[in-house]
Amino acid sequence: MPLPQPPYYAVIFTSQRTAVDAGYGSTADRMVELAAQQPGYLGAESARGADGLGITVSYWASEADIAAWRRNAEHQIARDTGRRDWYAHYTLRVAKVERAYEWQREDGPQDPQA
Amino acid sequence: MPLPQPPYYAVIFTSQRTAVDAGYGSTADRMVELAAQQPGYLGAESARGADGLGITVSYWASEADIAAWRRNAEHQIARDTGRRDWYAHYTLRVAKVERAYEWQREDGPQDPQA
């Protein structure tokens, strides 16, 4: 994803999956697609390791945009199903991104923030 | 990790690995161990999927603590090696955590933020 100019918001969602898989993948894919259609959506990144611990960070222009996404009916149903079936534990944090930078191999080996 | 009381800081490090593995695992483990000894360290969570995309979020009491960890000599060497060998691309964001909550299965299925 391209780097938006701070300040903006990050929703850091850390979760531990149960062994119950029914519908998880398709719902996760659908939530990514649906989130991308919401006002203020700036992008998202997700990783889950073999131990079942996953981290999804989504980025939003404002707190109001995060609140509106939270009220989305389909998203509410997905969250309810998550608590019923898919998650053993989760943590959600809302954080204001103050600065950001990126590096890629083509930039060469020097520290981009030196 | 226990949930600290906001506000505090999150360093969101998203990275794409190369195919070069030499020393990566042991250095990553060492950095987790070393970070945990630094002043202001509040915890960290990490996940990497089969596609090589990883997200590590570390939590810190203040921006000054993040800056001090950045100056740690062993950490600097690990970062240099990361750019030389292990990473194709990375993004780093510093964000101020404003609110946080957690849910676990024992809490029951209701929305913890309803």
mmCIF file of C-alpha atoms in Angstrom:
data_model
loop_
_atom_site.group_PDB
_atom_site.id
_atom_site.type_symbol
_atom_site.label_atom_id
_atom_site.label_comp_id
_atom_site.label_asym_id
_atom_site.label_seq_id
_atom_site.Cartn_x
_atom_site.Cartn_y
_atom_site.Cartn_z
ATOM 1 C CA MET A 1 0.000 0.000 0.000
ATOM 2 C CA PRO A 2 1.190 3.588 -0.591
ATOM 3 C CA LEU A 3 2.192 5.517 2.520
ATOM 4 C CA PRO A 4 -0.349 8.154 3.474
ATOM 5 C CA GLN A 5 0.855 11.375 5.065
ATOM 6 C CA PRO A 6 0.514 11.347 8.903
ATOM 7 C CA PRO A 7 -1.425 11.999 11.003
ATOM 8 C CA TYR A 8 -3.900 9.184 10.441
ATOM 9 C CA TYR A 9 -5.175 6.271 12.530
ATOM 10 C CA ALA A 10 -4.168 2.638 12.886
ATOM 11 C CA VAL A 11 -6.426 -0.087 14.267
ATOM 12 C CA ILE A 12 -4.141 -2.837 15.536
ATOM 13 C CA PHE A 13 -6.076 -6.097 15.872
ATOM 14 C CA THR A 14 -4.134 -8.982 17.400
ATOM 15 C CA SER A 15 -5.923 -12.307 17.620
ATOM 16 C CA GLN A 16 -5.438 -15.915 18.552
ATOM 17 C CA ARG A 17 -7.533 -18.332 16.499
ATOM 18 C CA THR A 18 -9.443 -21.342 17.767
ATOM 19 C CA ALA A 19 -9.355 -24.598 15.811
ATOM 20 C CA VAL A 20 -12.790 -23.748 14.329
ATOM 21 C CA ASP A 21 -12.334 -22.800 10.696
ATOM 22 C CA ALA A 22 -15.908 -22.802 9.311
ATOM 23 C CA GLY A 23 -16.336 -19.745 7.109
ATOM 24 C CA TYR A 24 -13.330 -17.917 8.503
ATOM 25 C CA GLY A 25 -11.345 -17.475 5.282
ATOM 26 C CA SER A 26 -14.242 -16.264 3.157
ATOM 27 C CA THR A 27 -15.445 -13.870 5.858
ATOM 28 C CA ALA A 28 -11.946 -12.484 6.359
ATOM 29 C CA ASP A 29 -11.643 -11.915 2.608
ATOM 30 C CA ARG A 30 -15.060 -10.276 2.514
ATOM 31 C CA MET A 31 -14.177 -7.936 5.397
ATOM 32 C CA VAL A 32 -11.037 -6.807 3.562
ATOM 33 C CA GLU A 33 -13.140 -6.089 0.476
ATOM 34 C CA LEU A 34 -15.880 -4.343 2.454
ATOM 35 C CA ALA A 35 -13.492 -2.244 4.556
ATOM 36 C CA ALA A 36 -11.829 -1.010 1.363
ATOM 37 C CA GLN A 37 -15.164 0.482 0.290
ATOM 38 C CA GLN A 38 -15.617 2.557 3.466
ATOM 39 C CA PRO A 39 -14.996 6.308 3.682
ATOM 40 C CA GLY A 40 -11.590 7.111 5.143
ATOM 41 C CA TYR A 41 -10.085 3.661 4.527
ATOM 42 C CA LEU A 42 -6.361 4.018 3.780
ATOM 43 C CA GLY A 43 -5.246 0.375 3.594
ATOM 44 C CA ALA A 44 -4.625 -2.733 5.666
ATOM 45 C CA GLU A 45 -1.948 -5.353 6.265
ATOM 46 C CA SER A 46 -2.372 -8.776 7.775
ATOM 47 C CA ALA A 47 -0.177 -11.689 8.846
ATOM 48 C CA ARG A 48 -0.875 -14.914 10.708
ATOM 49 C CA GLY A 49 1.820 -17.329 11.763
ATOM 50 C CA ALA A 50 1.690 -21.097 12.059
ATOM 51 C CA ASP A 51 1.065 -20.721 15.821
ATOM 52 C CA GLY A 52 -2.345 -19.130 15.111
ATOM 53 C CA LEU A 53 -1.379 -15.635 16.280
ATOM 54 C CA GLY A 54 -2.476 -13.019 13.775
ATOM 55 C CA ILE A 55 -2.013 -9.288 13.464
ATOM 56 C CA THR A 56 -4.140 -7.127 11.198
ATOM 57 C CA VAL A 57 -3.508 -3.403 11.035
ATOM 58 C CA SER A 58 -5.985 -1.230 9.166
ATOM 59 C CA TYR A 59 -5.423 2.453 8.506
ATOM 60 C CA TRP A 60 -8.057 5.167 8.561
ATOM 61 C CA ALA A 61 -8.214 8.901 7.968
ATOM 62 C CA SER A 62 -10.067 9.668 11.205
ATOM 63 C CA GLU A 63 -11.592 8.238 14.371
ATOM 64 C CA ALA A 64 -15.042 8.973 12.932
ATOM 65 C CA ASP A 65 -14.262 6.689 9.982
ATOM 66 C CA ILE A 66 -13.266 3.894 12.388
ATOM 67 C CA ALA A 67 -16.506 4.373 14.353
ATOM 68 C CA ALA A 68 -18.572 4.242 11.153
ATOM 69 C CA TRP A 69 -16.887 1.000 10.033
ATOM 70 C CA ARG A 70 -17.603 -0.425 13.463
ATOM 71 C CA ARG A 71 -21.323 0.286 12.924
ATOM 72 C CA ASN A 72 -21.416 -1.463 9.527
ATOM 73 C CA ALA A 73 -24.037 -4.226 9.866
ATOM 74 C CA GLU A 74 -22.145 -6.912 7.952
ATOM 75 C CA HIS A 75 -19.007 -6.142 9.947
ATOM 76 C CA GLN A 76 -20.958 -6.473 13.213
ATOM 77 C CA ILE A 77 -22.200 -9.922 12.184
ATOM 78 C CA ALA A 78 -18.656 -10.979 11.291
ATOM 79 C CA ARG A 79 -17.376 -9.798 14.679
ATOM 80 C CA ASP A 80 -20.147 -11.673 16.489
ATOM 81 C CA THR A 81 -19.266 -14.830 14.570
ATOM 82 C CA GLY A 82 -15.624 -14.272 15.435
ATOM 83 C CA ARG A 83 -16.387 -14.296 19.152
ATOM 84 C CA ARG A 84 -18.693 -17.295 18.774
ATOM 85 C CA ASP A 85 -16.394 -19.462 16.620
ATOM 86 C CA TRP A 86 -13.028 -18.232 15.443
ATOM 87 C CA TYR A 87 -11.189 -16.415 18.198
ATOM 88 C CA ALA A 88 -9.839 -17.582 21.529
ATOM 89 C CA HIS A 89 -8.606 -14.102 22.391
ATOM 90 C CA TYR A 90 -8.127 -10.730 20.770
ATOM 91 C CA THR A 91 -6.827 -7.281 21.517
ATOM 92 C CA LEU A 92 -7.775 -4.119 19.677
ATOM 93 C CA ARG A 93 -5.866 -0.882 19.886
ATOM 94 C CA VAL A 94 -6.582 2.434 18.211
ATOM 95 C CA ALA A 95 -3.481 4.532 17.661
ATOM 96 C CA LYS A 96 -2.679 7.800 15.945
ATOM 97 C CA VAL A 97 0.158 7.424 13.445
ATOM 98 C CA GLU A 98 2.551 10.306 13.965
ATOM 99 C CA ARG A 99 5.351 9.378 11.571
ATOM 100 C CA ALA A 100 6.119 6.705 9.022
ATOM 101 C CA TYR A 101 8.767 5.759 6.507
ATOM 102 C CA GLU A 102 9.514 2.880 4.226
ATOM 103 C CA TRP A 103 12.547 1.245 2.725
ATOM 104 C CA GLN A 104 12.947 -1.025 -0.243
ATOM 105 C CA ARG A 105 15.918 -2.923 -1.582
ATOM 106 C CA GLU A 106 16.322 -0.552 -4.548
ATOM 107 C CA ASP A 107 17.019 2.263 -2.056
ATOM 108 C CA GLY A 108 20.375 0.681 -1.155
ATOM 109 C CA PRO A 109 21.681 -0.545 2.209
ATOM 110 C CA GLN A 110 21.999 2.751 4.094
ATOM 111 C CA ASP A 111 19.703 3.505 7.028
ATOM 112 C CA PRO A 112 16.770 5.490 5.608
ATOM 113 C CA GLN A 113 16.487 7.399 8.892
ATOM 114 C CA ALA A 114 20.203 8.006 9.565
ATOM 115 C CA MET B 1 1.075 -9.502 27.206
ATOM 116 C CA PRO B 2 -0.924 -7.527 29.804
ATOM 117 C CA LEU B 3 -2.641 -4.401 28.501
ATOM 118 C CA PRO B 4 -0.911 -1.219 29.603
ATOM 119 C CA GLN B 5 -2.994 1.882 30.264
ATOM 120 C CA PRO B 6 -2.990 4.333 27.289
ATOM 121 C CA PRO B 7 -1.476 6.572 26.224
ATOM 122 C CA TYR B 8 1.661 4.748 25.129
ATOM 123 C CA TYR B 9 3.434 4.181 21.811
ATOM 124 C CA ALA B 10 3.318 1.453 19.192
ATOM 125 C CA VAL B 11 6.047 0.834 16.619
ATOM 126 C CA ILE B 12 4.404 -0.996 13.717
ATOM 127 C CA PHE B 13 7.038 -2.732 11.612
ATOM 128 C CA THR B 14 5.733 -4.417 8.459
ATOM 129 C CA SER B 15 8.247 -6.322 6.387
ATOM 130 C CA GLN B 16 8.585 -8.552 3.385
ATOM 131 C CA ARG B 17 11.356 -11.127 3.667
ATOM 132 C CA THR B 18 13.845 -12.098 0.985
ATOM 133 C CA ALA B 19 14.737 -15.768 0.483
ATOM 134 C CA VAL B 20 17.967 -15.198 2.466
ATOM 135 C CA ASP B 21 17.628 -16.850 5.847
ATOM 136 C CA ALA B 22 21.200 -16.825 7.228
ATOM 137 C CA GLY B 23 21.060 -15.798 10.868
ATOM 138 C CA TYR B 24 17.579 -14.321 10.653
ATOM 139 C CA GLY B 25 15.843 -16.462 13.275
ATOM 140 C CA SER B 26 18.528 -16.186 15.917
ATOM 141 C CA THR B 27 18.866 -12.422 15.402
ATOM 142 C CA ALA B 28 15.098 -11.936 15.569
ATOM 143 C CA ASP B 29 14.997 -13.905 18.831
ATOM 144 C CA ARG B 30 17.915 -11.906 20.207
ATOM 145 C CA MET B 31 16.235 -8.601 19.332
ATOM 146 C CA VAL B 32 13.078 -9.661 21.193
ATOM 147 C CA GLU B 33 15.209 -10.528 24.223
ATOM 148 C CA LEU B 34 17.247 -7.324 24.004
ATOM 149 C CA ALA B 35 14.236 -5.038 23.458
ATOM 150 C CA ALA B 36 12.610 -6.503 26.561
ATOM 151 C CA GLN B 37 15.568 -5.239 28.629
ATOM 152 C CA GLN B 38 15.216 -1.626 27.468
ATOM 153 C CA PRO B 39 13.666 1.144 29.561
ATOM 154 C CA GLY B 40 10.051 1.820 28.626
ATOM 155 C CA TYR B 41 9.509 -1.504 26.854
ATOM 156 C CA LEU B 42 5.897 -2.622 27.338
ATOM 157 C CA GLY B 43 5.717 -5.715 25.112
ATOM 158 C CA ALA B 44 5.700 -6.903 21.519
ATOM 159 C CA GLU B 45 3.701 -9.143 19.205
ATOM 160 C CA SER B 46 4.818 -10.658 15.944
ATOM 161 C CA ALA B 47 3.323 -12.704 13.123
ATOM 162 C CA ARG B 48 4.639 -13.781 9.728
ATOM 163 C CA GLY B 49 2.533 -15.593 7.159
ATOM 164 C CA ALA B 50 3.549 -18.194 4.613
ATOM 165 C CA ASP B 51 3.723 -15.421 1.965
ATOM 166 C CA GLY B 52 6.695 -13.842 3.795
ATOM 167 C CA LEU B 53 4.799 -10.744 4.964
ATOM 168 C CA GLY B 54 5.435 -10.091 8.635
ATOM 169 C CA ILE B 55 4.100 -7.613 11.148
ATOM 170 C CA THR B 56 5.818 -6.888 14.448
ATOM 171 C CA VAL B 57 4.313 -4.368 16.826
ATOM 172 C CA SER B 58 6.340 -3.294 19.848
ATOM 173 C CA TYR B 59 4.954 -1.096 22.594
ATOM 174 C CA TRP B 60 6.819 1.616 24.470
ATOM 175 C CA ALA B 61 6.101 4.078 27.244
ATOM 176 C CA SER B 62 7.436 7.111 25.355
ATOM 177 C CA GLU B 63 8.967 8.372 22.131
ATOM 178 C CA ALA B 64 12.248 8.879 24.008
ATOM 179 C CA ASP B 65 12.326 5.160 24.825
ATOM 180 C CA ILE B 66 11.842 4.327 21.138
ATOM 181 C CA ALA B 67 14.664 6.692 20.177
ATOM 182 C CA ALA B 68 16.988 5.128 22.767
ATOM 183 C CA TRP B 69 16.243 1.598 21.503
ATOM 184 C CA ARG B 70 16.986 2.829 17.998
ATOM 185 C CA ARG B 71 20.439 3.939 19.157
ATOM 186 C CA ASN B 72 21.270 0.569 20.747
ATOM 187 C CA ALA B 73 24.445 -0.638 18.989
ATOM 188 C CA GLU B 74 23.445 -4.287 18.659
ATOM 189 C CA HIS B 75 20.050 -3.247 17.315
ATOM 190 C CA GLN B 76 21.725 -1.000 14.737
ATOM 191 C CA ILE B 77 23.859 -3.897 13.489
ATOM 192 C CA ALA B 78 20.784 -6.123 13.238
ATOM 193 C CA ARG B 79 18.960 -3.452 11.209
ATOM 194 C CA ASP B 80 21.923 -3.051 8.878
ATOM 195 C CA THR B 81 22.030 -6.803 8.339
ATOM 196 C CA GLY B 82 18.297 -6.766 7.696
ATOM 197 C CA ARG B 83 18.712 -4.295 4.853
ATOM 198 C CA ARG B 84 21.689 -6.199 3.483
ATOM 199 C CA ASP B 85 20.198 -9.697 3.631
ATOM 200 C CA TRP B 86 16.748 -10.339 5.027
ATOM 201 C CA TYR B 87 14.301 -7.731 3.833
ATOM 202 C CA ALA B 88 12.978 -6.865 0.406
ATOM 203 C CA HIS B 89 10.868 -4.043 1.780
ATOM 204 C CA TYR B 90 9.718 -2.654 5.094
ATOM 205 C CA THR B 91 7.552 0.058 6.537
ATOM 206 C CA LEU B 92 7.857 1.505 10.010
ATOM 207 C CA ARG B 93 5.196 3.581 11.703
ATOM 208 C CA VAL B 94 5.223 5.187 15.114
ATOM 209 C CA ALA B 95 1.760 5.656 16.571
ATOM 210 C CA LYS B 96 0.333 6.827 19.876
ATOM 211 C CA VAL B 97 -2.093 4.297 21.343
ATOM 212 C CA GLU B 98 -5.150 6.194 22.515
ATOM 213 C CA ARG B 99 -7.418 3.332 23.561
ATOM 214 C CA ALA B 100 -7.284 -0.436 23.825
ATOM 215 C CA TYR B 101 -9.396 -3.352 24.958
ATOM 216 C CA GLU B 102 -9.210 -7.093 24.891
ATOM 217 C CA TRP B 103 -11.612 -9.991 24.779
ATOM 218 C CA GLN B 104 -11.190 -13.614 25.661
ATOM 219 C CA ARG B 105 -13.480 -16.594 25.265
ATOM 220 C CA GLU B 106 -14.200 -16.775 29.005
ATOM 221 C CA ASP B 107 -15.776 -13.287 28.746
ATOM 222 C CA GLY B 108 -18.707 -14.721 26.768
ATOM 223 C CA PRO B 109 -19.955 -13.886 23.277
ATOM 224 C CA GLN B 110 -21.233 -10.336 23.818
ATOM 225 C CA ASP B 111 -19.461 -7.392 22.180
ATOM 226 C CA PRO B 112 -16.994 -6.068 24.782
ATOM 227 C CA GLN B 113 -17.476 -2.551 23.431
ATOM 228 C CA ALA B 114 -21.263 -2.580 22.958
#
